Short mmCIF file of C-alpha atoms in Angstrom, two decimals:
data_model
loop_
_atom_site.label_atom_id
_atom_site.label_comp_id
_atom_site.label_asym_id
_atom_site.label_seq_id
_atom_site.Cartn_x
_atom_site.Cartn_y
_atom_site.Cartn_z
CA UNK A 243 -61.61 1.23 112.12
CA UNK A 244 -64.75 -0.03 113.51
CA UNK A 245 -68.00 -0.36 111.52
CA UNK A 246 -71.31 -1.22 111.23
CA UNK A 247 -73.18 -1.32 107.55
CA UNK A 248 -76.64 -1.93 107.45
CA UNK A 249 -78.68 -2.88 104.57
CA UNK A 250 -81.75 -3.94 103.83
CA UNK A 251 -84.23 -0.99 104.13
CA UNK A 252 -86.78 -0.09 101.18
CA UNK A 253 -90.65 0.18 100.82
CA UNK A 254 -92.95 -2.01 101.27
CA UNK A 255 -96.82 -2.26 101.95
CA UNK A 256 -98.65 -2.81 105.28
CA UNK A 257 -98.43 -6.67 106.14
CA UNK A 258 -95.02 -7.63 104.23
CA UNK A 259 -92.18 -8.22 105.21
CA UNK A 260 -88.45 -6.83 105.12
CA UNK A 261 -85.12 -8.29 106.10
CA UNK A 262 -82.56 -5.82 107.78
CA UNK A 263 -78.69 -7.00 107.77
CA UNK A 264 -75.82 -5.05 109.94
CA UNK A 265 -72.05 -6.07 108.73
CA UNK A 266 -69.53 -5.17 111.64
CA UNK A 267 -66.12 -5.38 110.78
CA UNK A 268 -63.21 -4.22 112.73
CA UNK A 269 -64.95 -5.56 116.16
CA UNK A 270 -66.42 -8.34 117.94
CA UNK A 271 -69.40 -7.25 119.98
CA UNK A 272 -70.22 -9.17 123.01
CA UNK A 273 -74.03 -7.26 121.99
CA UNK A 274 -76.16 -6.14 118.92
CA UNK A 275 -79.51 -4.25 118.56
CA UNK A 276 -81.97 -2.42 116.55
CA UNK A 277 -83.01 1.20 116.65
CA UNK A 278 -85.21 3.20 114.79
CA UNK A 279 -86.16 6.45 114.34
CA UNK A 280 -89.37 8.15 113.36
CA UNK A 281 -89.22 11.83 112.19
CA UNK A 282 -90.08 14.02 114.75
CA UNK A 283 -89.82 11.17 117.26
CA UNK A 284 -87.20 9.87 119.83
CA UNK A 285 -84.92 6.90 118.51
CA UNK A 286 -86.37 3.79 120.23
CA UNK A 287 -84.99 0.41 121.03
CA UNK A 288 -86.75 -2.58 118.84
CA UNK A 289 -84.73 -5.67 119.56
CA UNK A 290 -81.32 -6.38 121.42
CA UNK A 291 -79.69 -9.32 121.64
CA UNK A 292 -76.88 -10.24 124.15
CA UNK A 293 -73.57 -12.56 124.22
CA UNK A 294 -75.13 -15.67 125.21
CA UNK A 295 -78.31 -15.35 122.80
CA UNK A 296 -80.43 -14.10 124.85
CA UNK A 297 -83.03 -11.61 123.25
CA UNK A 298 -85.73 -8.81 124.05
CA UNK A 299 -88.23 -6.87 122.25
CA UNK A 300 -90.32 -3.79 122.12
CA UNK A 301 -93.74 -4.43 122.96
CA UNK A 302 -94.90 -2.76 119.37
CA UNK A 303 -92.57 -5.74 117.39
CA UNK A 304 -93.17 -8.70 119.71
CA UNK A 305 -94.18 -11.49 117.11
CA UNK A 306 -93.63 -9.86 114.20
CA UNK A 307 -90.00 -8.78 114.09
CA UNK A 308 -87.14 -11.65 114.91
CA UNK A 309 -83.53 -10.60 115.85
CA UNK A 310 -80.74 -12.87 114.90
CA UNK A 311 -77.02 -13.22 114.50
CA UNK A 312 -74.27 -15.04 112.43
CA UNK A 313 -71.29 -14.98 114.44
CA UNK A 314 -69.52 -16.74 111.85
CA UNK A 315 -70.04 -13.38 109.21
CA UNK A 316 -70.18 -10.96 112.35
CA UNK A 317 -73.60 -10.31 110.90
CA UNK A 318 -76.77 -8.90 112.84
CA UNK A 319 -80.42 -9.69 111.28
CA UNK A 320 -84.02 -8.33 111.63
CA UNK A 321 -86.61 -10.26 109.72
CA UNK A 322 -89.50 -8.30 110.40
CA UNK A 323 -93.24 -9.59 109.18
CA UNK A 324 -96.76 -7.95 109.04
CA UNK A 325 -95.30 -5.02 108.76
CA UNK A 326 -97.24 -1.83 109.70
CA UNK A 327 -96.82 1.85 108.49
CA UNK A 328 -96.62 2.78 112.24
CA UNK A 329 -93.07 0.83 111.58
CA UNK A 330 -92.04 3.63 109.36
CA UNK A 331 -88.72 4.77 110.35
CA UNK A 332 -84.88 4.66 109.97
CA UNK A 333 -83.51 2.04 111.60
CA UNK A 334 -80.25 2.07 113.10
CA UNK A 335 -77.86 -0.80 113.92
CA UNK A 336 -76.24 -0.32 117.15
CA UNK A 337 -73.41 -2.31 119.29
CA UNK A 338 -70.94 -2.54 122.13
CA UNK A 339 -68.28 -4.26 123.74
CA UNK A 340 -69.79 -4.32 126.79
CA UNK A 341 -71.70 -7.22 128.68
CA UNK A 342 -75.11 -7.25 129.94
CA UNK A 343 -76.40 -9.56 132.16
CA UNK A 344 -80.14 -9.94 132.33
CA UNK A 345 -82.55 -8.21 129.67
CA UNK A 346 -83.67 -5.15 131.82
CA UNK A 347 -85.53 -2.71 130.16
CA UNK A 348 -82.32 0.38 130.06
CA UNK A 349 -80.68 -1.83 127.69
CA UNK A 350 -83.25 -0.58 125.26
CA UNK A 351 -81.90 2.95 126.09
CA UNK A 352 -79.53 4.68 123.23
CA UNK A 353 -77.16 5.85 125.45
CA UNK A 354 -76.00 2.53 126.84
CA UNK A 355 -74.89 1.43 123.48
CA UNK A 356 -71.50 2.76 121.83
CA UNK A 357 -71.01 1.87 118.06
CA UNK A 358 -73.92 2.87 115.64
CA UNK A 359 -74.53 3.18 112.12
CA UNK A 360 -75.80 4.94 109.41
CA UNK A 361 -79.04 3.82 109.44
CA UNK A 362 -81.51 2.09 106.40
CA UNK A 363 -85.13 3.92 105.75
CA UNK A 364 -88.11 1.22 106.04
CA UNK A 365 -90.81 2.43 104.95
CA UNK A 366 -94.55 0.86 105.01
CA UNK A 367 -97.85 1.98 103.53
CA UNK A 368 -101.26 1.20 103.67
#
């Protein structure tokens, strides 16, 4: 059975930092990314990164949130730093088998990913 545990999430104020882990077991995904979800907002792409390392980011994270992965413990990571309250959300671990070459913008898009989990609440205030 294929899944994807994240951990984490938890408060914190504006301008510290958080580190999100995703766990998948069952599955080796060829790539991993980061979601999140405000309420009352669309779920929105924050990082993705691809089978040969490769990476991208939303334009609201760039410098402040790093994506990486231990292939070793089939483990996704988001360090993310000067955090905001804007950056307030559930975040949601997502994967697939799939490959993607190049970093276009529609891999950002929810639909093009398959596995996803539960989710861990951030939340930042000022």
């Amino acid at each position: 059975q294929v899944r994807l545990v994240e951990s984490g999430g938890g408060s914190v104020q504006a301008g510290g930092s958080l580190r999100l882990s995703c766990t998948a077991s069952g599955r080796t995904y060829n790539r991993m990314a980061w979601f999140r979800q405000a309420p009352g907002k669309e779920r929105e792409g924050v990082a993705c990164i691809i089978h040969d390392g490769r990476t991208r980011y939303a334009d609201s994270v760039k410098g402040r949130f790093t994506i990486s992965k231990d292939n070793a413990k089939n483990t996704l990571y988001l360090e993310m730093d000067s955090l905001k309250p804007e950056d307030t959300a559930m975040y949601y671990c997502a994967a697939d088998l799939g490959y993607w070459y190049g970093l276009s913008p529609t891999i950002m898009a929810p639909a093009n990913w398959n596995d996803w989990g539960q989710g861990t609440q951030v939340t930042v205030s000022s």
